[in-house]
């Protein structure tokens, strides 16, 4: 499974809703996404990042070399996710992206969000995310609406080479 890189048209397209649930195709695709996410040391992935236009994302926060301070959680598959409400406050923090290799961006995101989504069987859930998990959701949700974190930066001063980020920002918080 190949990761789409910035500039590829699929990353600029709005994802299409999933209408067929519990299919072998859907289950196998989600498993392949999970395996790719683990191989890439990511904390989230969206279907457009692997050249699939369906509205599917996975949040799988855990400490790894790219995010050593990430909270640990079981992978969560969110199909047809929607944002229902958000905090008033936003928080700026650094983000990376499998589709934007070598760069980090300081992105302003909602502190918490309430969302709805469906699971692989089509059952609807509502949940509230906050902190880092809310950030992951918003980042992956951007991929489903044809955006990357580059569309969210307020200034080019908020972009840094990943190597410099590791040497400076990451070493400060370690």
Short mmCIF file of C-alpha atoms in Angstrom, two decimals:
data_model
loop_
_atom_site.label_atom_id
_atom_site.label_comp_id
_atom_site.label_asym_id
_atom_site.label_seq_id
_atom_site.Cartn_x
_atom_site.Cartn_y
_atom_site.Cartn_z
CA UNK A 1 0.00 0.00 0.00
CA UNK A 2 1.54 3.28 -1.14
CA UNK A 3 1.14 6.61 0.70
CA UNK A 4 -0.08 9.52 -1.46
CA UNK A 5 2.32 12.46 -1.34
CA UNK A 6 1.50 16.16 -1.30
CA UNK A 7 0.63 17.31 -4.81
CA UNK A 8 -1.25 14.14 -5.73
CA UNK A 9 -4.82 14.96 -6.74
CA UNK A 10 -6.51 12.45 -4.40
CA UNK A 11 -5.38 14.57 -1.44
CA UNK A 12 -7.37 17.50 -2.82
CA UNK A 13 -10.65 15.61 -3.33
CA UNK A 14 -13.59 15.28 -0.96
CA UNK A 15 -14.04 11.65 0.11
CA UNK A 16 -17.20 9.74 -0.80
CA UNK A 17 -19.42 8.23 1.92
CA UNK A 18 -19.24 4.50 2.52
CA UNK A 19 -22.59 2.86 1.74
CA UNK A 20 -21.65 -0.84 1.82
CA UNK A 21 -20.82 -2.13 5.29
CA UNK A 22 -19.55 -5.49 6.57
CA UNK A 23 -18.12 -6.39 3.17
CA UNK A 24 -14.95 -8.44 2.77
CA UNK A 25 -13.54 -5.59 0.66
CA UNK A 26 -14.12 -3.04 3.44
CA UNK A 27 -12.72 -5.26 6.19
CA UNK A 28 -9.61 -6.19 4.17
CA UNK A 29 -9.03 -2.56 3.18
CA UNK A 30 -9.22 -1.39 6.81
CA UNK A 31 -6.80 -4.13 7.85
CA UNK A 32 -4.37 -3.02 5.14
CA UNK A 33 -4.70 0.61 6.34
CA UNK A 34 -3.90 -0.49 9.90
CA UNK A 35 -0.83 -2.39 8.75
CA UNK A 36 0.37 0.61 6.71
CA UNK A 37 -0.18 2.92 9.68
CA UNK A 38 1.93 0.68 11.94
CA UNK A 39 4.72 0.40 9.34
CA UNK A 40 4.78 4.19 8.95
CA UNK A 41 4.86 5.03 12.69
CA UNK A 42 1.79 7.21 12.30
CA UNK A 43 -0.96 7.96 14.81
CA UNK A 44 -3.71 8.28 12.22
CA UNK A 45 -4.43 7.65 8.56
CA UNK A 46 -7.24 8.45 6.14
CA UNK A 47 -8.28 6.45 3.08
CA UNK A 48 -7.33 9.21 0.58
CA UNK A 49 -3.74 8.90 1.85
CA UNK A 50 -3.66 5.39 0.39
CA UNK A 51 -5.37 6.36 -2.87
CA UNK A 52 -8.91 5.39 -1.85
CA UNK A 53 -11.67 7.98 -2.01
CA UNK A 54 -13.90 6.49 0.71
CA UNK A 55 -14.62 8.44 3.93
CA UNK A 56 -12.64 6.20 6.27
CA UNK A 57 -10.06 7.15 8.89
CA UNK A 58 -8.22 5.38 11.65
CA UNK A 59 -6.98 6.96 14.87
CA UNK A 60 -4.34 4.82 16.55
CA UNK A 61 -2.37 6.95 18.97
CA UNK A 62 0.60 5.32 20.65
CA UNK A 63 4.14 6.38 21.48
CA UNK A 64 6.46 5.78 18.53
CA UNK A 65 9.61 7.36 17.04
CA UNK A 66 7.59 10.08 15.26
CA UNK A 67 5.35 10.81 18.28
CA UNK A 68 7.21 9.65 21.42
CA UNK A 69 4.77 11.40 23.80
CA UNK A 70 1.53 10.26 22.14
CA UNK A 71 -1.08 8.76 24.47
CA UNK A 72 -1.74 5.05 24.06
CA UNK A 73 -5.10 3.94 22.67
CA UNK A 74 -6.49 1.02 20.72
CA UNK A 75 -6.96 1.73 17.00
CA UNK A 76 -10.36 3.23 16.24
CA UNK A 77 -11.89 2.96 12.76
CA UNK A 78 -14.22 5.84 11.90
CA UNK A 79 -16.35 5.55 8.77
CA UNK A 80 -18.31 8.54 7.45
CA UNK A 81 -17.19 10.74 10.35
CA UNK A 82 -18.82 14.12 10.97
CA UNK A 83 -18.03 16.93 13.38
CA UNK A 84 -21.09 17.74 15.52
CA UNK A 85 -19.68 20.45 17.82
CA UNK A 86 -16.37 21.99 18.85
CA UNK A 87 -14.79 23.90 21.66
CA UNK A 88 -14.55 27.65 21.34
CA UNK A 89 -10.87 27.52 22.23
CA UNK A 90 -8.17 26.37 19.86
CA UNK A 91 -4.67 25.20 20.69
CA UNK A 92 -1.55 25.44 18.51
CA UNK A 93 0.74 22.43 18.35
CA UNK A 94 3.11 20.70 15.94
CA UNK A 95 1.84 18.15 13.43
CA UNK A 96 3.44 15.91 10.87
CA UNK A 97 1.86 13.92 8.08
CA UNK A 98 2.68 10.73 6.21
CA UNK A 99 1.68 12.57 3.01
CA UNK A 100 3.90 15.59 3.76
CA UNK A 101 7.22 13.91 4.63
CA UNK A 102 10.11 15.85 6.09
CA UNK A 103 8.06 18.77 7.44
CA UNK A 104 6.23 19.73 10.63
CA UNK A 105 3.65 22.48 10.99
CA UNK A 106 2.37 24.46 13.96
CA UNK A 107 -1.40 24.12 13.52
CA UNK A 108 -4.29 25.71 15.41
CA UNK A 109 -6.96 23.09 16.23
CA UNK A 110 -10.06 22.89 18.42
CA UNK A 111 -9.31 21.81 21.98
CA UNK A 112 -12.15 19.27 21.90
CA UNK A 113 -14.68 18.05 19.34
CA UNK A 114 -17.83 15.94 19.39
CA UNK A 115 -18.16 13.65 16.40
CA UNK A 116 -20.36 10.96 14.95
CA UNK A 117 -19.12 8.04 12.90
CA UNK A 118 -20.03 4.54 11.80
CA UNK A 119 -18.19 1.32 12.47
CA UNK A 120 -17.50 -1.44 9.95
CA UNK A 121 -21.03 -2.81 10.50
CA UNK A 122 -22.62 0.60 9.92
CA UNK A 123 -23.58 1.21 13.57
CA UNK A 124 -23.59 4.93 14.44
CA UNK A 125 -21.62 6.27 17.41
CA UNK A 126 -21.14 9.68 18.97
CA UNK A 127 -18.04 10.50 20.96
CA UNK A 128 -16.10 13.45 22.33
CA UNK A 129 -12.35 13.70 21.76
CA UNK A 130 -10.02 16.14 23.46
CA UNK A 131 -6.34 17.00 23.47
CA UNK A 132 -4.04 15.05 21.18
CA UNK A 133 -6.77 12.63 20.07
CA UNK A 134 -8.98 15.58 19.00
CA UNK A 135 -5.99 16.90 17.03
CA UNK A 136 -5.51 13.56 15.26
CA UNK A 137 -9.20 13.42 14.37
CA UNK A 138 -9.17 16.95 12.92
CA UNK A 139 -5.98 16.22 10.97
CA UNK A 140 -7.41 13.03 9.44
CA UNK A 141 -10.80 14.65 8.86
CA UNK A 142 -9.02 17.31 6.80
CA UNK A 143 -7.87 14.52 4.46
CA UNK A 144 -11.52 13.54 3.95
CA UNK A 145 -12.40 17.07 2.85
CA UNK A 146 -9.47 17.46 0.46
CA UNK A 147 -7.06 19.30 2.75
CA UNK A 148 -3.72 18.74 4.47
CA UNK A 149 -2.14 20.60 7.38
CA UNK A 150 -0.46 22.84 4.81
CA UNK A 151 -3.91 24.34 4.15
CA UNK A 152 -4.23 25.15 7.87
CA UNK A 153 -0.97 26.98 8.57
CA UNK A 154 -1.27 30.64 9.46
CA UNK A 155 2.27 31.57 8.36
CA UNK A 156 5.28 29.95 6.71
CA UNK A 157 7.05 30.75 10.01
CA UNK A 158 4.94 27.89 11.41
CA UNK A 159 6.65 25.29 9.17
CA UNK A 160 9.85 23.50 10.13
CA UNK A 161 11.99 20.72 8.68
CA UNK A 162 11.28 17.51 10.59
CA UNK A 163 15.00 17.06 11.34
CA UNK A 164 15.17 20.53 12.93
CA UNK A 165 11.90 19.88 14.80
CA UNK A 166 13.45 16.70 16.27
CA UNK A 167 16.62 18.55 17.33
CA UNK A 168 14.86 21.55 18.85
CA UNK A 169 11.17 21.19 19.72
CA UNK A 170 11.13 17.45 20.45
CA UNK A 171 14.32 17.59 22.52
CA UNK A 172 12.82 20.45 24.59
CA UNK A 173 9.76 18.39 25.57
CA UNK A 174 11.64 15.11 26.14
#
